Coordinates of N, CA, C and O in Angstrom, one line a residue:
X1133 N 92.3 115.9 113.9 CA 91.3 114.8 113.9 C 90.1 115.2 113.0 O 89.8 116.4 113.1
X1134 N 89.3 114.4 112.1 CA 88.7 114.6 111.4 C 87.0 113.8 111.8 O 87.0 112.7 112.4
X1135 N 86.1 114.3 111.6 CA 85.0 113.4 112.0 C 85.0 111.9 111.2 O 83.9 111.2 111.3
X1136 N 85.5 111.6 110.8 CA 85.7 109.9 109.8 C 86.8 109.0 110.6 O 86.5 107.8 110.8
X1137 N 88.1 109.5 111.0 CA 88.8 109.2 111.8 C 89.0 108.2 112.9 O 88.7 108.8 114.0
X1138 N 89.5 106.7 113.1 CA 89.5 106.2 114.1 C 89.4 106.6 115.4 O 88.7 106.3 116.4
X1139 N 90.2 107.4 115.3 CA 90.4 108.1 117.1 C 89.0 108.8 117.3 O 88.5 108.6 118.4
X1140 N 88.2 109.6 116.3 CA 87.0 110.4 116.9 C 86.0 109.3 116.9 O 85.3 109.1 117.8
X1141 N 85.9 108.7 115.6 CA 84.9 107.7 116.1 C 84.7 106.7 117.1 O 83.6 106.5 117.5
X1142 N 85.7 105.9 117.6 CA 85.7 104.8 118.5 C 86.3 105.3 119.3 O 87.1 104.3 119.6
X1143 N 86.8 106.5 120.2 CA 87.6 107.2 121.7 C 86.8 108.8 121.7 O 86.0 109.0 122.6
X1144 N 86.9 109.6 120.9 CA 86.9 110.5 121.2 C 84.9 110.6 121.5 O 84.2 110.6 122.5
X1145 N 84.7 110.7 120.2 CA 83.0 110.7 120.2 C 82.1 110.1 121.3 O 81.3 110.7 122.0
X1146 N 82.5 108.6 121.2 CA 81.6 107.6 122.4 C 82.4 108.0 124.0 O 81.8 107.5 124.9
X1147 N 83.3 108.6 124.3 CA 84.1 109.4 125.4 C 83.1 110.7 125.7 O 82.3 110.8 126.6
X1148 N 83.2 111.2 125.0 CA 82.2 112.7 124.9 C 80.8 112.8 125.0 O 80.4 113.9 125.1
X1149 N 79.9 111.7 124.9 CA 78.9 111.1 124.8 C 78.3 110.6 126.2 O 77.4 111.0 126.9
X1150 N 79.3 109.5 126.4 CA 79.0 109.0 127.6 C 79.2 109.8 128.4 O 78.1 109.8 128.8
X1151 N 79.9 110.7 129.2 CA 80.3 111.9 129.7 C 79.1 112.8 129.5 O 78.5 113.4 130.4
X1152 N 78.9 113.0 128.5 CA 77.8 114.1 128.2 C 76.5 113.8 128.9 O 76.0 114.7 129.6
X1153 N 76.0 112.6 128.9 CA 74.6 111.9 129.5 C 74.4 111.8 131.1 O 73.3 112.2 131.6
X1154 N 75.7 111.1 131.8 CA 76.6 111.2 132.9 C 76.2 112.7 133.4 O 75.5 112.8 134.5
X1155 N 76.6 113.7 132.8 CA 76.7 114.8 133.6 C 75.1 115.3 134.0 O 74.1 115.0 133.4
X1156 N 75.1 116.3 135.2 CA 73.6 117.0 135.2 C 73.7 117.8 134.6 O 74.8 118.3 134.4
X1157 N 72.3 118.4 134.0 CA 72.1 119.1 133.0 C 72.6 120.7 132.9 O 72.6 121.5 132.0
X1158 N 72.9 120.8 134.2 CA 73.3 122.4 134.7 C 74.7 122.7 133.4 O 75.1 123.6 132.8
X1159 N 75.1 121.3 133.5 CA 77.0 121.1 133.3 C 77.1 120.5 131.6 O 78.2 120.4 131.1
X1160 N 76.2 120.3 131.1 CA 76.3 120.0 129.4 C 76.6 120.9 128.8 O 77.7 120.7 128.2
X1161 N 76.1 122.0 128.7 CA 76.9 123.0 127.6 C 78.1 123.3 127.6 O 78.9 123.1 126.6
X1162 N 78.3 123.7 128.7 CA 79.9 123.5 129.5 C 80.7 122.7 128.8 O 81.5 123.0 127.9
X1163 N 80.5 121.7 129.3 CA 81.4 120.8 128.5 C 81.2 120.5 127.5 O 82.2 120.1 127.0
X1164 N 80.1 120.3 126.5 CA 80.0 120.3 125.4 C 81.3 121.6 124.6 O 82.1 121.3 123.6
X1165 N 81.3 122.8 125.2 CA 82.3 124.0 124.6 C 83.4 123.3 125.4 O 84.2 122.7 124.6
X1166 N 83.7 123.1 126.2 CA 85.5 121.9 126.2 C 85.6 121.7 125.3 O 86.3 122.2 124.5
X1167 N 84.8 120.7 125.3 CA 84.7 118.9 123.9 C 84.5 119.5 122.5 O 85.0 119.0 121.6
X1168 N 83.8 120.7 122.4 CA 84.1 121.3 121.1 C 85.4 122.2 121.0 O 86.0 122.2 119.9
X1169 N 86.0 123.0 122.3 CA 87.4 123.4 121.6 C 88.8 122.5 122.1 O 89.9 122.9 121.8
X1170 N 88.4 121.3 122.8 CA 89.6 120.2 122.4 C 89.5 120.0 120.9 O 90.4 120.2 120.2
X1171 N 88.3 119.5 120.5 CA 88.1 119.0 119.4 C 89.3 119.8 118.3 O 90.4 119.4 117.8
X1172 N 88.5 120.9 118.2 CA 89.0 122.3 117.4 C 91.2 121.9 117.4 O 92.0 121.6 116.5
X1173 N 91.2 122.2 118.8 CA 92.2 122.4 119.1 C 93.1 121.2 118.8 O 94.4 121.3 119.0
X1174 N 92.5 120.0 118.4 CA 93.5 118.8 117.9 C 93.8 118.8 116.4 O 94.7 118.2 115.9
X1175 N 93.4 119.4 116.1 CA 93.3 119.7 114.2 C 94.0 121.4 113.9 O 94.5 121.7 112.8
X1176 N 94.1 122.0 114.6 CA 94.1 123.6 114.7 C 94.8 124.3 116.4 O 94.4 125.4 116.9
X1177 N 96.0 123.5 117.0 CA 95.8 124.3 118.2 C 96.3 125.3 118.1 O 95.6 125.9 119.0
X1178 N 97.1 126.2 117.6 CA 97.8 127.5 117.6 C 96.5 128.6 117.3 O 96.5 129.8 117.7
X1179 N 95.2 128.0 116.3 CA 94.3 128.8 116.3 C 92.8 128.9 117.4 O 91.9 129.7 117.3
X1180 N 93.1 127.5 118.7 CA 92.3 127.8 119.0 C 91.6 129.2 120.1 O 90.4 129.3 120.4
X1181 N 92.6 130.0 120.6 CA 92.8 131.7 121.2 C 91.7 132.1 120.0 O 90.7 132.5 120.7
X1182 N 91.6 132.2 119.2 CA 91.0 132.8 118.2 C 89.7 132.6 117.9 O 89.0 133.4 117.2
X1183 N 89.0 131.2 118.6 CA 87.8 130.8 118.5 C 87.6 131.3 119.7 O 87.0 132.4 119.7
X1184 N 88.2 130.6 121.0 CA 88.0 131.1 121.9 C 87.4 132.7 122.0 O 86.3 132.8 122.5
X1185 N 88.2 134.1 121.6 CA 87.8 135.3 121.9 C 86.7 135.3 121.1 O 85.9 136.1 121.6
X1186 N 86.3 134.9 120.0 CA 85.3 134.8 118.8 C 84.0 134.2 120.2 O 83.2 135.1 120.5
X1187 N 83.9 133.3 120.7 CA 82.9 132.7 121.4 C 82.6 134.1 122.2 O 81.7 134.9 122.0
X1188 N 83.8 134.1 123.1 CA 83.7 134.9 124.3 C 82.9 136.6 123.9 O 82.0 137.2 124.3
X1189 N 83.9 136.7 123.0 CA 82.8 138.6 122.7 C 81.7 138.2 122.0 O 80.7 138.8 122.5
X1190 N 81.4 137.3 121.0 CA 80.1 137.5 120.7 C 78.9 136.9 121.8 O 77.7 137.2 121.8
X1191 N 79.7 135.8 123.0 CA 78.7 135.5 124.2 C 78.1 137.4 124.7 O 77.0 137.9 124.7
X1192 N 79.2 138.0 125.1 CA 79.3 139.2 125.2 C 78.1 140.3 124.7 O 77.3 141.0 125.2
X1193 N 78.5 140.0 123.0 CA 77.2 140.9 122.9 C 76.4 140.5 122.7 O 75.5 141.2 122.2
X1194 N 76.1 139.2 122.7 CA 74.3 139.0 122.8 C 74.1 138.7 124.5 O 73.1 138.0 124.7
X1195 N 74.6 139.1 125.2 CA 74.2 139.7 126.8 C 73.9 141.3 126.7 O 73.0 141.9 127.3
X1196 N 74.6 141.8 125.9 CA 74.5 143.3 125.5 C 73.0 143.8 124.7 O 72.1 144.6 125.0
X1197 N 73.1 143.2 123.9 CA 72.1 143.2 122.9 C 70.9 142.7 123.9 O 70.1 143.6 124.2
X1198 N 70.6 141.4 124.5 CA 69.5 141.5 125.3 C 69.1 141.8 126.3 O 68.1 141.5 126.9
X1199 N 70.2 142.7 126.7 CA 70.2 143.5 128.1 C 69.1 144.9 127.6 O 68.1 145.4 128.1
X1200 N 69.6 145.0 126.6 CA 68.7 146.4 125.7 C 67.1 146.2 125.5 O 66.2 147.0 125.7
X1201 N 67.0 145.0 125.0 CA 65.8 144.2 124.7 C 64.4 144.8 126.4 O 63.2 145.2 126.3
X1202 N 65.4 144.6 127.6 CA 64.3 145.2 128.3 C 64.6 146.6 128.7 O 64.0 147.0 129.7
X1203 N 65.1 147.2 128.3 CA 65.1 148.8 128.5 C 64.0 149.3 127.5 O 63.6 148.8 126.4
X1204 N 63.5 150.4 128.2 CA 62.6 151.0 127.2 C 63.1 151.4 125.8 O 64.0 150.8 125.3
X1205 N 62.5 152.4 125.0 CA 62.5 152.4 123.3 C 63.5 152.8 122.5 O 63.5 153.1 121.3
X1206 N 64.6 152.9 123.4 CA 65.7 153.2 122.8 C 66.6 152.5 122.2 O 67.7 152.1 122.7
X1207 N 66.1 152.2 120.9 CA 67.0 151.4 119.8 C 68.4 151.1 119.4 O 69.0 150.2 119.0
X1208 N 68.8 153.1 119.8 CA 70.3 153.1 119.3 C 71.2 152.0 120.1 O 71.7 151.2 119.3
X1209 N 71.5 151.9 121.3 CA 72.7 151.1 121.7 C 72.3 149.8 120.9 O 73.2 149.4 120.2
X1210 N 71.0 149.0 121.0 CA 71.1 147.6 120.3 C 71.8 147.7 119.0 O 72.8 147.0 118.8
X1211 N 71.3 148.9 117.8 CA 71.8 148.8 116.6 C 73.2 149.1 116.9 O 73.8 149.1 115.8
X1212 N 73.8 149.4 117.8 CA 75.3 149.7 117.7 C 75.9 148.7 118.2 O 77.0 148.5 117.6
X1213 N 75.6 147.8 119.5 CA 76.1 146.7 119.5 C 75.8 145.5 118.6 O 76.3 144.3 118.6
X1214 N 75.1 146.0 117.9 CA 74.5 145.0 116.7 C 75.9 145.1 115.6 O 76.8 144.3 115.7
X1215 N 75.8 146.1 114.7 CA 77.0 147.0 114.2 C 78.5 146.6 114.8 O 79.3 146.2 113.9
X1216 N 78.9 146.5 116.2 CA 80.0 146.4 116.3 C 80.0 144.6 116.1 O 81.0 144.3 115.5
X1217 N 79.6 143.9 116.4 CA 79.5 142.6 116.8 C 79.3 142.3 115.1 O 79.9 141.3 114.8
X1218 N 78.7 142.9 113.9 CA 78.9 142.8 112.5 C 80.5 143.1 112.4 O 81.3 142.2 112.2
X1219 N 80.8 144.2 112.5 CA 82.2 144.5 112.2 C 83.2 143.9 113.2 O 84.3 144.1 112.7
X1220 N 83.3 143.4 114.1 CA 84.3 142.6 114.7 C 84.3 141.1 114.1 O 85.3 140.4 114.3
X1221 N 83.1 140.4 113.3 CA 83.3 139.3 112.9 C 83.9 139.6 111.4 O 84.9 139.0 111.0
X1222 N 83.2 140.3 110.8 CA 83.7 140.4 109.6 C 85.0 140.7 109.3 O 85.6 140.3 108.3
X1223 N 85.3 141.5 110.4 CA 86.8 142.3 110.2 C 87.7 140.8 110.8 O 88.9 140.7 110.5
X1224 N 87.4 139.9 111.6 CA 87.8 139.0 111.6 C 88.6 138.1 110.6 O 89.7 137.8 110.4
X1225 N 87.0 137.8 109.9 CA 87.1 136.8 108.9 C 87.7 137.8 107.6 O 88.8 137.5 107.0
X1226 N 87.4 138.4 107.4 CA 88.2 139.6 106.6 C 90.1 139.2 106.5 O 90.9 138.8 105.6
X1227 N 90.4 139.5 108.0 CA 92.0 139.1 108.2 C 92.1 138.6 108.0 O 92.3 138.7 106.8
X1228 N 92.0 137.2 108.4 CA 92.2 135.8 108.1 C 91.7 135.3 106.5 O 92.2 134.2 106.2
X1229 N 91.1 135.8 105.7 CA 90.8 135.1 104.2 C 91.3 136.5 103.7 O 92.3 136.0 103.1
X1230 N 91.4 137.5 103.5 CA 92.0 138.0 102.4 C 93.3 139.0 103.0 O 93.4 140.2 102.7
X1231 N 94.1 138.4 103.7 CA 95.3 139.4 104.1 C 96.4 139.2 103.1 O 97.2 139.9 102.4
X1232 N 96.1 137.8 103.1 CA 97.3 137.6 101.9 C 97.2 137.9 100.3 O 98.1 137.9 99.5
X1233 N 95.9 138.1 100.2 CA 95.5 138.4 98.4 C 95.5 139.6 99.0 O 96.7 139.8 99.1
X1234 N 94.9 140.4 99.5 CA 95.4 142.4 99.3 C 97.0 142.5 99.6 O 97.7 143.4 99.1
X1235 N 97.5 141.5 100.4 CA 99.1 142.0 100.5 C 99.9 142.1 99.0 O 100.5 143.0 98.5
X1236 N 99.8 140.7 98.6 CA 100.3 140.0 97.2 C 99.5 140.8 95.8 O 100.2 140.8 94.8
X1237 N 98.6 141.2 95.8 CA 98.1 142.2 95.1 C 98.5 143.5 95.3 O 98.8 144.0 94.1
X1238 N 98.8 144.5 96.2 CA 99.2 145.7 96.9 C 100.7 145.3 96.0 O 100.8 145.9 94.9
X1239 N 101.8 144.4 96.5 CA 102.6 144.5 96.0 C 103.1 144.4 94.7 O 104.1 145.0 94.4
X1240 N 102.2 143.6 93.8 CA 102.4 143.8 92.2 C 102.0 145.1 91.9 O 102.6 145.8 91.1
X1241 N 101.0 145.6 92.6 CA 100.9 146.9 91.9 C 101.8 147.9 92.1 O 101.8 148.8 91.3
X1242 N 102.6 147.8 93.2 CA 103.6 148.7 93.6 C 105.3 148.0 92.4 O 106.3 148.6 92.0
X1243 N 105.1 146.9 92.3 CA 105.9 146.2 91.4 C 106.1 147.1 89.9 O 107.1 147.5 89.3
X1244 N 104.7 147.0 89.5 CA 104.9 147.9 88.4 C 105.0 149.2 88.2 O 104.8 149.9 87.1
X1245 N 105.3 149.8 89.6 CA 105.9 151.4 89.6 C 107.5 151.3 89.9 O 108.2 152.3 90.1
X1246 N 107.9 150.0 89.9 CA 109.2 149.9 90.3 C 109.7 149.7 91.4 O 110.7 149.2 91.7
X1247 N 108.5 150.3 92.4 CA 108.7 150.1 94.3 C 108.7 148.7 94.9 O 108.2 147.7 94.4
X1248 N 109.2 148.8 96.1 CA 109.6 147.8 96.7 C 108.0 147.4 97.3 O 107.1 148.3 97.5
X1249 N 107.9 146.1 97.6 CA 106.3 146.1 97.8 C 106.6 145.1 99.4 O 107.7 144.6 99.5
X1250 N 105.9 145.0 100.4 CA 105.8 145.0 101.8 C 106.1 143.2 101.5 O 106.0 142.5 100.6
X1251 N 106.8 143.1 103.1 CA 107.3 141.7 103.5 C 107.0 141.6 104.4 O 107.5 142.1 105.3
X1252 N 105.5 140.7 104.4 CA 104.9 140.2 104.9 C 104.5 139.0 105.2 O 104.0 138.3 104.3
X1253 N 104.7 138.5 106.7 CA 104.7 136.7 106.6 C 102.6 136.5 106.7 O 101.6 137.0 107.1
X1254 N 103.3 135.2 105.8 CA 101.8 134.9 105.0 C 100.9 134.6 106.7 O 101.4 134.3 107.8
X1255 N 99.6 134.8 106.3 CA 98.5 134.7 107.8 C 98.2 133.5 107.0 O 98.2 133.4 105.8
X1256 N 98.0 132.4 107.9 CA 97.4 131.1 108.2 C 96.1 131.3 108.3 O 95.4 131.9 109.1
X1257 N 95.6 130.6 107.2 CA 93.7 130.8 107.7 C 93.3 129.2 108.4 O 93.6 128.1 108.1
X1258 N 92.6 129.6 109.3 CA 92.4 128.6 110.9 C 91.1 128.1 110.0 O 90.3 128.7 109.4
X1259 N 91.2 126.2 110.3 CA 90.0 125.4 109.8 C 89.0 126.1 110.2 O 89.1 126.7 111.2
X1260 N 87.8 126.1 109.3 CA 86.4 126.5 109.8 C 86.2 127.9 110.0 O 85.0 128.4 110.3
X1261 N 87.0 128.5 110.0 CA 86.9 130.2 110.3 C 85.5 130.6 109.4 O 84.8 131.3 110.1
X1262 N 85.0 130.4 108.5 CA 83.9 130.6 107.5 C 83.0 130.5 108.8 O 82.8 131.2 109.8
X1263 N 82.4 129.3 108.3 CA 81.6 128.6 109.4 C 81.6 128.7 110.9 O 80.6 128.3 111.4
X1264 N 82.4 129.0 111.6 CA 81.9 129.5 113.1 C 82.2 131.0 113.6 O 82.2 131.3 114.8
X1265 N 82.6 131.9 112.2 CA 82.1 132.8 112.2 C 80.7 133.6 111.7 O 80.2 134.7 112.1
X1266 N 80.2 132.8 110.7 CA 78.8 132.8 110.2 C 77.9 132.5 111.5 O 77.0 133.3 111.9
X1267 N 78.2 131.3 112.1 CA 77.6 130.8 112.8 C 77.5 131.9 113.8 O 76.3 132.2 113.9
X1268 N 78.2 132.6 114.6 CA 78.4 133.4 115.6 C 77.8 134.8 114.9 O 77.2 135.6 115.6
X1269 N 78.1 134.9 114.0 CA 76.9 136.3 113.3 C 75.1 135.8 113.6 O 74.3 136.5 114.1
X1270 N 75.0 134.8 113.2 CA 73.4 134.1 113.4 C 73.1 134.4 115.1 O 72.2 135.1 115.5
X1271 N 73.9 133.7 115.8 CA 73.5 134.2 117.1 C 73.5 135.5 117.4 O 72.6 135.8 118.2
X1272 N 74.2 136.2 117.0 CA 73.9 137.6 118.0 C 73.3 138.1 117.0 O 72.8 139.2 117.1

């Protein structure tokens, strides 16, 4: 489903909306993250496990990270949960956009030594991976 789309504009959007206003305020975000990984998941479902752990660890370490915030002056664990929450997104988005250009590169170069070069089935890059992994670096 795309945001231009019959189905999102006239069912899915004014559905999600009215529902959204409807609910008490305790219960909006909540469902707002449903309604954003149905959404996801109508366009993308095999990748949505992947947003999902993406939400979930970085909800994770910015609990981590501002749990530190009231401890006294000891910086190191923030900068390390800082650090890991850098390298778990990056190393993310990393797999997903260039597994198949180092694989297919890796293998020409082993090509022109004569060697056999790795058979590897191509990784699918999941809509939006850029973008709600940037986004999930900004938050924490």
């Amino acid at each position: 489903m795309v945001f231009s789309s019959i189905i999102f504009l006239f069912m899915f959007l004014p559905l999600v909306l009215i529902i959204y206003f409807l609910l008490p305020a305790r219960l909006k975000n909540i469902f707002l993250l449903f309604a954003n990984l149905v959404f996801y998941a109508w366009g993308e479902g095999a990748f949505v496990l992947v947003m999902v752990i993406c939400v979930v660890a970085n909800y994770v370490f910015g609990l981590l990270i501002e749990n530190e915030k009231t401890k006294p002056a000891d910086n190191n664990r923030k900068k390390l949960y800082i650090t890991i929450a850098v390298l778990f997104n990056i190393g993310l988005l990393g797999f997903y956009k260039y597994t198949n250009f180092l694989v297919d590169n890796f293998n020409q170069i082993l090509g022109l030594a004569s060697i056999e070069g790795f058979k590897v089935s191509k990784v699918h890059l999941p809509i939006g991976i850029s973008f709600f992994t940037f986004q999930a670096l900004s938050y924490v």
